[in-house]
PDB file of C-alpha atoms and ligand atoms in Angstrom:
ATOM      1  CA  MET A 157      -6.585 -18.461  17.538  1.00 95.00           C
ATOM      2  CA  ILE A 158      -4.681 -15.162  16.804  1.00 98.00           C
ATOM      3  CA  ILE A 159      -4.594 -13.990  13.068  1.00 98.00           C
ATOM      4  CA  LEU A 160      -2.085 -11.590  12.066  1.00 98.00           C
ATOM      5  CA  VAL A 161      -2.662  -9.610   8.799  1.00 98.00           C
ATOM      6  CA  THR A 162       0.678  -8.315   6.988  1.00 98.00           C
ATOM      7  CA  GLY A 163      -0.009  -5.111   5.190  1.00 98.00           C
ATOM      8  CA  GLY A 164      -2.962  -4.635   7.611  1.00 98.00           C
ATOM      9  CA  THR A 165      -3.012  -0.625   6.679  1.00 97.00           C
ATOM     10  CA  GLY A 166      -3.049  -1.569   3.111  1.00 97.00           C
ATOM     11  CA  THR A 167      -5.690  -1.121   0.407  1.00 96.00           C
ATOM     12  CA  LEU A 168      -6.848  -4.696   1.053  1.00 98.00           C
ATOM     13  CA  GLY A 169      -5.430  -5.533   4.308  1.00 98.00           C
ATOM     14  CA  ARG A 170      -7.545  -3.010   6.287  1.00 97.00           C
ATOM     15  CA  ARG A 171     -10.498  -4.876   4.633  1.00 98.00           C
ATOM     16  CA  VAL A 172      -9.201  -8.290   5.862  1.00 98.00           C
ATOM     17  CA  VAL A 173      -8.927  -6.857   8.991  1.00 98.00           C
ATOM     18  CA  ASP A 174     -12.494  -5.669   9.256  1.00 97.00           C
ATOM     19  CA  ALA A 175     -13.679  -8.464   7.666  1.00 98.00           C
ATOM     20  CA  LEU A 176     -12.057 -10.727  10.245  1.00 98.00           C
ATOM     21  CA  GLU A 177     -13.254  -8.438  13.235  1.00 97.00           C
ATOM     22  CA  GLN A 178     -16.547  -8.495  11.932  1.00 97.00           C
ATOM     23  CA  ALA A 179     -16.492 -12.191  12.333  1.00 97.00           C
ATOM     24  CA  GLY A 180     -15.399 -12.036  16.116  1.00 97.00           C
ATOM     25  CA  ALA A 181     -11.669 -13.173  15.390  1.00 98.00           C
ATOM     26  CA  ASP A 182      -8.623 -12.094  17.493  1.00 98.00           C
ATOM     27  CA  VAL A 183      -7.061 -10.227  14.822  1.00 98.00           C
ATOM     28  CA  ARG A 184      -3.528  -8.250  14.706  1.00 98.00           C
ATOM     29  CA  SER A 185      -2.599  -5.811  12.082  1.00 98.00           C
ATOM     30  CA  LEU A 186       1.367  -5.560  11.113  1.00 98.00           C
ATOM     31  CA  SER A 187       2.926  -2.658   8.903  1.00 98.00           C
ATOM     32  CA  ARG A 188       5.320  -0.234   9.215  1.00 97.00           C
ATOM     33  CA  GLY A 189       2.941   2.498   9.823  1.00 94.00           C
ATOM     34  CA  GLN A 190       4.127   4.604   6.971  1.00 93.00           C
ATOM     35  CA  ARG A 191       1.217   4.961   4.439  1.00 87.00           C
ATOM     36  CA  ALA A 192      -1.397   4.974   7.052  1.00 92.00           C
ATOM     37  CA  PRO A 193      -1.637   4.775  11.032  1.00 93.00           C
ATOM     38  CA  LEU A 194      -1.829   1.474  12.546  1.00 93.00           C
ATOM     39  CA  GLN A 195      -5.254   0.643  14.090  1.00 89.00           C
ATOM     40  CA  ASP A 196      -5.096   1.640  17.840  1.00 88.00           C
ATOM     41  CA  HIS A 197      -5.923  -1.410  19.567  1.00 87.00           C
ATOM     42  CA  ILE A 198      -4.487  -4.181  17.302  1.00 95.00           C
ATOM     43  CA  GLY A 199      -1.506  -2.498  15.425  1.00 97.00           C
ATOM     44  CA  ILE A 200       1.433  -3.950  15.402  1.00 97.00           C
ATOM     45  CA  GLU A 201       4.779  -1.438  14.033  1.00 97.00           C
ATOM     46  CA  ALA A 202       7.058  -3.942  12.404  1.00 98.00           C
ATOM     47  CA  ASP A 203       9.081  -4.157   9.304  1.00 98.00           C
ATOM     48  CA  LEU A 204       9.358  -7.388   7.331  1.00 98.00           C
ATOM     49  CA  LEU A 205      12.788  -6.474   6.787  1.00 98.00           C
ATOM     50  CA  SER A 206      13.923  -6.911  10.538  1.00 98.00           C
ATOM     51  CA  LYS A 207      13.895 -10.439  11.688  1.00 98.00           C
ATOM     52  CA  GLU A 208      13.635  -9.612  15.111  1.00 98.00           C
ATOM     53  CA  GLU A 209      10.434  -7.248  14.658  1.00 98.00           C
ATOM     54  CA  ILE A 210       8.949 -10.084  12.917  1.00 98.00           C
ATOM     55  CA  ALA A 211       9.764 -12.598  15.771  1.00 98.00           C
ATOM     56  CA  LYS A 212       8.128 -10.360  18.179  1.00 98.00           C
ATOM     57  CA  ALA A 213       4.870  -9.663  16.215  1.00 98.00           C
ATOM     58  CA  LEU A 214       4.042 -13.371  15.945  1.00 98.00           C
ATOM     59  CA  ASP A 215       4.225 -13.983  19.327  1.00 97.00           C
ATOM     60  CA  GLY A 216       1.278 -16.121  20.142  1.00 97.00           C
ATOM     61  CA  VAL A 217      -0.084 -16.028  16.400  1.00 98.00           C
ATOM     62  CA  THR A 218      -1.669 -19.074  14.879  1.00 98.00           C
ATOM     63  CA  THR A 219      -2.408 -17.924  11.413  1.00 98.00           C
ATOM     64  CA  VAL A 220      -0.854 -15.167   9.096  1.00 98.00           C
ATOM     65  CA  ILE A 221      -2.331 -13.661   6.189  1.00 98.00           C
ATOM     66  CA  HIS A 222       0.239 -11.898   3.889  1.00 98.00           C
ATOM     67  CA  CYS A 223      -0.991  -9.051   2.458  1.00 98.00           C
ATOM     68  CA  ALA A 224       1.984  -6.617   2.623  1.00 98.00           C
ATOM     69  CA  HIS A 225       3.880  -5.731  -0.338  1.00 96.00           C
ATOM     70  CA  ASP A 226       6.319  -3.390  -1.591  1.00 93.00           C
ATOM     71  CA  SER A 227       5.497  -2.875  -5.266  1.00 86.00           C
ATOM     72  CA  SER A 228       8.133  -0.054  -5.738  1.00 87.00           C
ATOM     73  CA  THR A 229      11.307  -2.396  -4.533  1.00 91.00           C
ATOM     74  CA  PRO A 230      10.706  -5.862  -5.576  1.00 87.00           C
ATOM     75  CA  GLU A 231      13.469  -7.351  -4.172  1.00 90.00           C
ATOM     76  CA  ASN A 232      12.417  -5.903  -0.588  1.00 95.00           C
ATOM     77  CA  SER A 233       8.803  -7.943  -1.126  1.00 96.00           C
ATOM     78  CA  ILE A 234      10.918 -11.142  -1.538  1.00 96.00           C
ATOM     79  CA  ALA A 235      13.145 -11.070   1.288  1.00 97.00           C
ATOM     80  CA  GLY A 236      10.210  -9.468   3.847  1.00 98.00           C
ATOM     81  CA  THR A 237       8.114 -12.565   2.571  1.00 98.00           C
ATOM     82  CA  SER A 238      11.232 -14.780   3.267  1.00 98.00           C
ATOM     83  CA  ASN A 239      11.955 -13.606   6.720  1.00 98.00           C
ATOM     84  CA  LEU A 240       8.223 -14.126   7.384  1.00 98.00           C
ATOM     85  CA  ILE A 241       8.070 -17.536   6.113  1.00 98.00           C
ATOM     86  CA  GLU A 242      11.052 -18.294   8.200  1.00 98.00           C
ATOM     87  CA  ALA A 243       9.818 -16.710  11.379  1.00 98.00           C
ATOM     88  CA  CYS A 244       6.418 -18.590  10.780  1.00 98.00           C
ATOM     89  CA  LYS A 245       8.115 -21.712  10.774  1.00 98.00           C
ATOM     90  CA  THR A 246      10.374 -21.026  14.097  1.00 98.00           C
ATOM     91  CA  ALA A 247       7.135 -19.489  15.467  1.00 98.00           C
ATOM     92  CA  GLY A 248       4.988 -22.645  14.715  1.00 98.00           C
ATOM     93  CA  VAL A 249       2.295 -20.734  12.826  1.00 98.00           C
ATOM     94  CA  GLY A 250      -0.317 -23.391  11.684  1.00 98.00           C
ATOM     95  CA  HIS A 251      -1.764 -21.773   8.698  1.00 98.00           C
ATOM     96  CA  PHE A 252      -0.129 -19.288   6.086  1.00 98.00           C
ATOM     97  CA  VAL A 253      -2.603 -17.509   3.612  1.00 99.00           C
ATOM     98  CA  TYR A 254      -1.150 -15.599   0.631  1.00 98.00           C
ATOM     99  CA  ILE A 255      -2.654 -13.403  -1.550  1.00 98.00           C
ATOM    100  CA  GLY A 256      -1.686 -13.787  -5.790  1.00 98.00           C
ATOM    101  CA  ILE A 257      -2.824 -12.597  -8.862  1.00 96.00           C
ATOM    102  CA  ALA A 258      -4.900 -14.549 -11.233  1.00 95.00           C
ATOM    103  CA  GLY A 259      -3.687 -15.691 -14.884  1.00 92.00           C
ATOM    104  CA  ILE A 260      -0.089 -14.348 -14.240  1.00 92.00           C
ATOM    105  CA  GLU A 261       1.934 -17.262 -15.358  1.00 89.00           C
ATOM    106  CA  THR A 262       1.380 -16.389 -19.202  1.00 86.00           C
ATOM    107  CA  SER A 263       3.254 -12.824 -18.075  1.00 88.00           C
ATOM    108  CA  ALA A 264       6.072 -14.341 -15.789  1.00 90.00           C
ATOM    109  CA  ASP A 265       8.470 -11.967 -17.106  1.00 90.00           C
ATOM    110  CA  PHE A 266       6.864  -9.043 -15.931  1.00 91.00           C
ATOM    111  CA  PRO A 267       8.920  -7.808 -13.103  1.00 92.00           C
ATOM    112  CA  TYR A 268       5.713  -7.186 -10.727  1.00 93.00           C
ATOM    113  CA  TYR A 269       4.210 -10.724 -11.482  1.00 94.00           C
ATOM    114  CA  ALA A 270       7.698 -12.338 -11.340  1.00 94.00           C
ATOM    115  CA  VAL A 271       7.813 -11.406  -7.550  1.00 95.00           C
ATOM    116  CA  LYS A 272       4.219 -12.777  -7.047  1.00 96.00           C
ATOM    117  CA  LEU A 273       5.309 -16.218  -8.514  1.00 97.00           C
ATOM    118  CA  GLU A 274       8.365 -16.368  -6.310  1.00 97.00           C
ATOM    119  CA  GLU A 275       6.730 -15.668  -3.467  1.00 98.00           C
ATOM    120  CA  GLU A 276       3.953 -18.282  -4.095  1.00 98.00           C
ATOM    121  CA  ARG A 277       6.855 -20.661  -5.000  1.00 98.00           C
ATOM    122  CA  ARG A 278       8.716 -20.183  -1.737  1.00 98.00           C
ATOM    123  CA  ILE A 279       5.441 -20.484   0.384  1.00 98.00           C
ATOM    124  CA  ALA A 280       4.814 -23.743  -1.220  1.00 98.00           C
ATOM    125  CA  ALA A 281       8.317 -25.205  -0.618  1.00 98.00           C
ATOM    126  CA  SER A 282       8.161 -24.027   2.836  1.00 98.00           C
ATOM    127  CA  GLY A 283       6.840 -26.953   4.578  1.00 98.00           C
ATOM    128  CA  LEU A 284       4.089 -24.405   6.172  1.00 98.00           C
ATOM    129  CA  PRO A 285       0.288 -25.631   5.779  1.00 98.00           C
ATOM    130  CA  TYR A 286      -0.646 -22.730   3.747  1.00 98.00           C
ATOM    131  CA  SER A 287      -3.610 -21.453   1.578  1.00 98.00           C
ATOM    132  CA  ILE A 288      -3.056 -19.726  -2.074  1.00 98.00           C
ATOM    133  CA  LEU A 289      -5.852 -17.143  -3.169  1.00 98.00           C
ATOM    134  CA  ARG A 290      -5.161 -15.785  -6.647  1.00 97.00           C
ATOM    135  CA  THR A 291      -7.776 -12.996  -7.608  1.00 97.00           C
ATOM    136  CA  ALA A 292      -8.485 -10.735 -10.595  1.00 96.00           C
ATOM    137  CA  GLN A 293      -7.526  -6.877 -10.203  1.00 96.00           C
ATOM    138  CA  PHE A 294      -9.508  -4.915  -7.932  1.00 98.00           C
ATOM    139  CA  HIS A 295     -11.959  -2.225  -8.999  1.00 98.00           C
ATOM    140  CA  THR A 296      -9.933   0.116  -7.101  1.00 97.00           C
ATOM    141  CA  LEU A 297      -6.748  -0.593  -8.993  1.00 96.00           C
ATOM    142  CA  VAL A 298      -9.143  -0.230 -12.278  1.00 97.00           C
ATOM    143  CA  HIS A 299     -10.095   3.411 -10.994  1.00 97.00           C
ATOM    144  CA  ALA A 300      -6.275   4.024 -10.497  1.00 96.00           C
ATOM    145  CA  VAL A 301      -5.424   3.045 -13.876  1.00 96.00           C
ATOM    146  CA  LEU A 302      -8.213   4.966 -15.666  1.00 97.00           C
ATOM    147  CA  ASN A 303      -7.201   8.027 -13.410  1.00 96.00           C
ATOM    148  CA  ARG A 304      -3.799   7.701 -14.880  1.00 96.00           C
ATOM    149  CA  LEU A 305      -4.959   7.733 -18.649  1.00 96.00           C
ATOM    150  CA  ASN A 306      -7.492  10.299 -18.092  1.00 97.00           C
ATOM    151  CA  THR A 307      -5.190  13.377 -19.162  1.00 95.00           C
ATOM    152  CA  ALA A 308      -6.800  14.873 -22.397  1.00 94.00           C
ATOM    153  CA  PRO A 309      -9.068  17.205 -22.793  1.00 92.00           C
ATOM    154  CA  MET A 310     -11.583  15.531 -25.157  1.00 95.00           C
ATOM    155  CA  LEU A 311     -10.303  11.970 -25.683  1.00 96.00           C
ATOM    156  CA  MET A 312      -9.416   9.283 -23.341  1.00 97.00           C
ATOM    157  CA  TYR A 313      -6.667   6.998 -24.699  1.00 95.00           C
ATOM    158  CA  VAL A 314      -6.902   3.359 -23.536  1.00 96.00           C
ATOM    159  CA  PRO A 315      -4.559   0.719 -24.369  1.00 95.00           C
ATOM    160  CA  ARG A 316      -6.227  -1.949 -26.883  1.00 94.00           C
ATOM    161  CA  GLY A 317      -6.919  -5.610 -25.973  1.00 91.00           C
ATOM    162  CA  VAL A 318      -6.851  -5.368 -22.254  1.00 93.00           C
ATOM    163  CA  VAL A 319      -9.518  -7.658 -20.989  1.00 93.00           C
ATOM    164  CA  LEU A 320     -10.112  -7.485 -17.138  1.00 95.00           C
ATOM    165  CA  ARG A 321     -12.468  -9.264 -14.989  1.00 95.00           C
ATOM    166  CA  PRO A 322     -12.505  -6.844 -11.945  1.00 97.00           C
ATOM    167  CA  VAL A 323     -13.140  -7.851  -8.502  1.00 98.00           C
ATOM    168  CA  ASP A 324     -14.715  -6.145  -5.467  1.00 98.00           C
ATOM    169  CA  ILE A 325     -11.868  -5.924  -2.723  1.00 98.00           C
ATOM    170  CA  ARG A 326     -14.750  -6.491   0.228  1.00 97.00           C
ATOM    171  CA  THR A 327     -15.467  -9.988  -1.826  1.00 98.00           C
ATOM    172  CA  VAL A 328     -11.732 -10.597  -1.894  1.00 98.00           C
ATOM    173  CA  ALA A 329     -11.016  -9.691   1.903  1.00 98.00           C
ATOM    174  CA  ALA A 330     -13.969 -11.564   2.872  1.00 98.00           C
ATOM    175  CA  ARG A 331     -12.704 -15.134   1.132  1.00 98.00           C
ATOM    176  CA  LEU A 332      -9.298 -14.326   2.638  1.00 98.00           C
ATOM    177  CA  ALA A 333     -10.764 -14.016   6.015  1.00 98.00           C
ATOM    178  CA  ASP A 334     -13.052 -17.472   5.411  1.00 98.00           C
ATOM    179  CA  LEU A 335      -9.887 -19.075   4.243  1.00 98.00           C
ATOM    180  CA  ALA A 336      -7.845 -17.954   7.454  1.00 98.00           C
ATOM    181  CA  LEU A 337     -10.929 -19.128   9.905  1.00 98.00           C
ATOM    182  CA  GLY A 338     -10.551 -22.559   8.164  1.00 98.00           C
ATOM    183  CA  PRO A 339      -8.356 -25.428   7.599  1.00 98.00           C
ATOM    184  CA  PRO A 340      -5.028 -24.804   5.239  1.00 98.00           C
ATOM    185  CA  ARG A 341      -6.149 -25.484   1.690  1.00 98.00           C
ATOM    186  CA  GLY A 342      -3.204 -25.059  -0.700  1.00 98.00           C
ATOM    187  CA  ARG A 343      -3.824 -23.490  -4.012  1.00 97.00           C
ATOM    188  CA  CYS A 344      -7.149 -22.455  -3.926  1.00 97.00           C
ATOM    189  CA  ARG A 345      -9.763 -22.036  -7.125  1.00 96.00           C
ATOM    190  CA  ASP A 346      -8.992 -18.475  -8.655  1.00 96.00           C
ATOM    191  CA  LEU A 347     -11.377 -15.664  -7.254  1.00 97.00           C
ATOM    192  CA  VAL A 348     -12.534 -13.159 -10.337  1.00 96.00           C
ATOM    193  CA  GLY A 349     -15.407 -10.546 -10.377  1.00 97.00           C
ATOM    194  CA  PRO A 350     -18.636 -11.431 -12.616  1.00 96.00           C
ATOM    195  CA  GLU A 351     -17.736  -9.673 -15.999  1.00 95.00           C
ATOM    196  CA  GLU A 352     -15.288 -10.087 -18.614  1.00 94.00           C
ATOM    197  CA  ARG A 353     -14.619  -6.439 -19.947  1.00 95.00           C
ATOM    198  CA  PRO A 354     -12.225  -4.983 -22.180  1.00 95.00           C
ATOM    199  CA  LEU A 355     -10.605  -1.752 -20.545  1.00 96.00           C
ATOM    200  CA  GLU A 356     -12.288   0.626 -23.149  1.00 96.00           C
ATOM    201  CA  SER A 357     -15.738  -0.518 -22.042  1.00 97.00           C
ATOM    202  CA  LEU A 358     -14.561   0.109 -18.264  1.00 97.00           C
ATOM    203  CA  ALA A 359     -13.328   3.362 -19.306  1.00 98.00           C
ATOM    204  CA  ARG A 360     -16.637   4.345 -20.783  1.00 98.00           C
ATOM    205  CA  GLN A 361     -18.720   3.405 -17.932  1.00 98.00           C
ATOM    206  CA  TRP A 362     -16.257   5.063 -15.377  1.00 97.00           C
ATOM    207  CA  LEU A 363     -16.588   8.364 -17.517  1.00 97.00           C
ATOM    208  CA  ARG A 364     -20.243   8.277 -17.523  1.00 96.00           C
ATOM    209  CA  ALA A 365     -20.216   7.775 -13.668  1.00 96.00           C
ATOM    210  CA  ARG A 366     -18.062  10.886 -13.143  1.00 95.00           C
ATOM    211  CA  GLY A 367     -20.049  13.089 -15.590  1.00 95.00           C
ATOM    212  CA  GLN A 368     -17.400  13.411 -18.371  1.00 95.00           C
ATOM    213  CA  TRP A 369     -18.266  13.114 -21.872  1.00 93.00           C
ATOM    214  CA  LYS A 370     -15.068  12.039 -23.454  1.00 97.00           C
ATOM    215  CA  ILE A 371     -14.457   9.857 -26.799  1.00 97.00           C
ATOM    216  CA  VAL A 372     -12.490   6.801 -25.881  1.00 97.00           C
ATOM    217  CA  PHE A 373      -9.949   5.712 -28.308  1.00 95.00           C
ATOM    218  CA  ALA A 374      -8.223   2.191 -27.846  1.00 94.00           C
ATOM    219  CA  PHE A 375      -4.567   2.333 -29.364  1.00 92.00           C
ATOM    220  CA  PRO A 376      -2.249  -0.683 -29.407  1.00 91.00           C
ATOM    221  CA  SER A 377       0.174  -0.169 -26.243  1.00 89.00           C
ATOM    222  CA  ARG A 378       3.690  -1.397 -25.831  1.00 86.00           C
ATOM    223  CA  ALA A 379       3.976  -0.525 -22.262  1.00 87.00           C
ATOM    224  CA  PRO A 380       4.865  -3.657 -20.355  1.00 85.00           C
ATOM    225  CA  GLY A 381       2.369  -3.271 -17.795  1.00 83.00           C
ATOM    226  CA  PHE A 382      -0.644  -3.182 -20.252  1.00 84.00           C
ATOM    227  CA  LYS A 383       1.168  -5.998 -22.214  1.00 80.00           C
ATOM    228  CA  ALA A 384       1.198  -8.177 -18.990  1.00 79.00           C
ATOM    229  CA  PHE A 385      -2.459  -7.184 -18.419  1.00 79.00           C
ATOM    230  CA  ALA A 386      -3.600  -8.391 -21.792  1.00 74.00           C
ATOM    231  CA  THR A 387      -3.517 -12.074 -20.992  1.00 72.00           C
ATOM    232  CA  LEU A 388      -4.800 -12.586 -17.318  1.00 80.00           C
ATOM    233  CA  THR A 389      -8.216 -13.695 -18.087  1.00 77.00           C
ATOM    234  CA  ARG A 390      -7.165 -17.024 -18.962  1.00 76.00           C
ATOM    235  CA  GLY A 391      -8.049 -19.826 -16.659  1.00 77.00           C
ATOM    236  CA  ASP A 392     -11.067 -21.207 -15.002  1.00 86.00           C
ATOM    237  CA  ALA A 393     -12.155 -19.301 -11.778  1.00 95.00           C
ATOM    238  CA  ASP A 394     -14.849 -18.622  -9.313  1.00 96.00           C
ATOM    239  CA  LYS A 395     -17.061 -15.502 -10.053  1.00 96.00           C
ATOM    240  CA  ALA A 396     -18.303 -13.131  -7.445  1.00 97.00           C
ATOM    241  CA  GLY A 397     -19.867  -9.884  -7.499  1.00 96.00           C
ATOM    242  CA  PRO A 398     -20.576  -7.007  -6.744  1.00 97.00           C
ATOM    243  CA  ASP A 399     -19.946  -5.432 -10.290  1.00 98.00           C
ATOM    244  CA  PHE A 400     -17.923  -2.268 -11.207  1.00 98.00           C
ATOM    245  CA  ALA A 401     -21.389  -0.544 -11.836  1.00 97.00           C
ATOM    246  CA  LEU A 402     -22.219  -0.602  -8.014  1.00 97.00           C
ATOM    247  CA  TRP A 403     -18.825  -0.114  -7.118  1.00 97.00           C
ATOM    248  CA  LEU A 404     -19.010   3.285  -9.159  1.00 97.00           C
ATOM    249  CA  ALA A 405     -22.388   3.994  -7.544  1.00 96.00           C
ATOM    250  CA  GLU A 406     -20.549   3.804  -4.136  1.00 96.00           C
ATOM    251  CA  ASN A 407     -17.107   5.601  -4.769  1.00 94.00           C
ATOM    252  CA  VAL A 408     -17.731   8.000  -7.582  1.00 90.00           C
ATOM    253  CA  GLN A 409     -19.574  11.133  -7.534  1.00 79.00           C
ATOM    254  CA  ARG A 410     -20.649  13.008 -10.204  1.00 74.00           C
ATOM    255  CA  PRO A 411     -19.716  16.660 -10.140  1.00 67.00           C
ATOM    256  CA  ARG A 412     -23.211  18.627  -9.454  1.00 67.00           C
ATOM    257  CA  ARG A 413     -24.304  20.920 -12.010  1.00 63.00           C
ATOM    258  CA  ARG A 414     -24.186  24.739 -11.716  1.00 61.00           C
ATOM    259  CA  ARG A 415     -27.658  26.412 -12.021  1.00 58.00           C
TER     260      ARG A 415
HETATM  261  N1  NAP B1481      -4.617  -4.571  -6.415  1.00 94.62           N
HETATM  262  C1  NAP B1481      -5.264  -5.398  -6.993  1.00 94.62           C
HETATM  263  O1  NAP B1481      -5.729  -5.159  -7.692  1.00 94.62           O
HETATM  264  C2  NAP B1481      -4.659  -6.765  -6.755  1.00 94.62           C
HETATM  265  C3  NAP B1481      -4.929  -7.905  -7.237  1.00 94.62           C
HETATM  266  C4  NAP B1481      -4.634  -9.171  -6.820  1.00 94.62           C
HETATM  267  C5  NAP B1481      -3.715  -9.431  -5.700  1.00 94.62           C
HETATM  268  N2  NAP B1481      -3.397  -8.606  -5.354  1.00 94.62           N
HETATM  269  C6  NAP B1481      -2.227  -8.323  -4.319  1.00 94.62           C
HETATM  270  O2  NAP B1481      -2.905  -7.748  -3.159  1.00 94.62           O
HETATM  271  C7  NAP B1481      -1.868  -7.443  -2.086  1.00 94.62           C
HETATM  272  C8  NAP B1481      -2.005  -6.105  -1.172  1.00 94.62           C
HETATM  273  O3  NAP B1481      -2.288  -5.186  -2.329  1.00 94.62           O
HETATM  274  P1  NAP B1481      -2.573  -3.402  -1.911  1.00 94.62           P
HETATM  275  O4  NAP B1481      -2.900  -2.840  -3.055  1.00 94.62           O
HETATM  276  O5  NAP B1481      -3.397  -3.821  -0.637  1.00 94.62           O
HETATM  277  O6  NAP B1481      -1.217  -3.234  -1.396  1.00 94.62           O
HETATM  278  P2  NAP B1481      -1.092  -1.643  -0.512  1.00 94.62           P
HETATM  279  O7  NAP B1481      -2.115  -1.066  -0.575  1.00 94.62           O
HETATM  280  O8  NAP B1481       0.315  -1.005  -1.285  1.00 94.62           O
HETATM  281  O9  NAP B1481      -0.783  -2.009   0.909  1.00 94.62           O
HETATM  282  C9  NAP B1481       0.677  -2.698   1.195  1.00 94.62           C
HETATM  283  C10 NAP B1481       0.905  -2.843   2.795  1.00 94.62           C
HETATM  284  O10 NAP B1481       2.033  -3.602   2.892  1.00 94.62           O
HETATM  285  C11 NAP B1481       2.690  -2.929   4.009  1.00 94.62           C
HETATM  286  N3  NAP B1481       3.972  -3.046   3.758  1.00 94.62           N
HETATM  287  C12 NAP B1481       4.790  -2.735   2.618  1.00 94.62           C
HETATM  288  N4  NAP B1481       6.090  -2.726   2.798  1.00 94.62           N
HETATM  289  C13 NAP B1481       6.249  -3.659   4.183  1.00 94.62           C
HETATM  290  C14 NAP B1481       7.498  -3.932   4.939  1.00 94.62           C
HETATM  291  N5  NAP B1481       8.610  -4.011   4.489  1.00 94.62           N
HETATM  292  N6  NAP B1481       7.205  -4.437   6.317  1.00 94.62           N
HETATM  293  C15 NAP B1481       5.639  -4.115   6.768  1.00 94.62           C
HETATM  294  N7  NAP B1481       4.749  -3.604   5.941  1.00 94.62           N
HETATM  295  C16 NAP B1481       5.211  -3.504   5.026  1.00 94.62           C
HETATM  296  C17 NAP B1481       2.048  -1.358   3.687  1.00 94.62           C
HETATM  297  O11 NAP B1481       2.451  -0.444   4.947  1.00 94.62           O
HETATM  298  P3  NAP B1481       3.590   0.481   5.047  1.00 94.62           P
HETATM  299  O12 NAP B1481       3.953   0.892   4.110  1.00 94.62           O
HETATM  300  O13 NAP B1481       3.074   1.492   6.378  1.00 94.62           O
HETATM  301  O14 NAP B1481       4.451  -0.795   5.903  1.00 94.62           O
HETATM  302  C18 NAP B1481       0.861  -1.585   3.495  1.00 94.62           C
HETATM  303  O15 NAP B1481      -0.025  -1.851   4.805  1.00 94.62           O
HETATM  304  C19 NAP B1481      -0.376  -7.443  -2.861  1.00 94.62           C
HETATM  305  O16 NAP B1481       0.217  -8.506  -2.586  1.00 94.62           O
HETATM  306  C20 NAP B1481      -0.938  -7.575  -4.290  1.00 94.62           C
HETATM  307  O17 NAP B1481      -0.018  -8.159  -5.215  1.00 94.62           O
HETATM  308  C21 NAP B1481      -3.916  -6.901  -5.694  1.00 94.62           C
END
């Protein structure tokens, strides 16, 4: 069994590669090598927009975990996924595993989510045996969003009405690795973190962990991204830790006090 992880240098993909290596699987990691160098012994440099490069990368591969995504160019993401699906059919790949986002049907007009839903639709219609796992937002994304909002000196403005169920990326990676090592399951139960939290509550905890003392002020936002975020907690799902507190403890350092 040879498992190819597309986007194997990405935030999620490299954790999936790690999880599979720890499980003793024969794994390959595919990307263009633009955002991070490919892992020496298992890296395959290929662009999903090149049918020839994908065909070569699939030589001997039995299972694909598709984590590659191009958020800056949605049409490239869909084209890359379609190329990959067609190449997997030709190569006789026996299991196509895909990572989706939980709850996005309610915001299907938001361009990023429209891409994700269209990719799921194409996989399900492809005839390939597949597993689709939809998960909530990773702690790393919550951190990135809060970083972007943390611009004012004494206050932190946070959009009102955004409630998330953030999940640990290692938990997601481990679930994807498990799925890839088992039989195709079609659409799986969604996977979310252990807590349902308004963004302002996450922001307060995040600021405390960084040793920043600011007032968090929730404001009504019309930004499409935040509007799309607001309805993601609908739907039943498997809940799994660790929680945001542990992620902060492991990843955020308080500045040292000057004596
Ligand atoms: N972040 C979240 O909270 C969250 C939640 C649920 C689901 N997801 C899904 O998880 C997946 C992975 O997200 P992520 O945050 O790990 O993404 P990411 O860090 O942006 O990684 C994307 C990967 O795709 C590769 N890639 C992009 N275009 C490519 C192309 N044309 N050919 C080959 N490789 C290409 C990139 O490497 P190069 O640029 O070097 O090629 C990189 O390795 C996405 O589908 C996302 O929708 C994310």
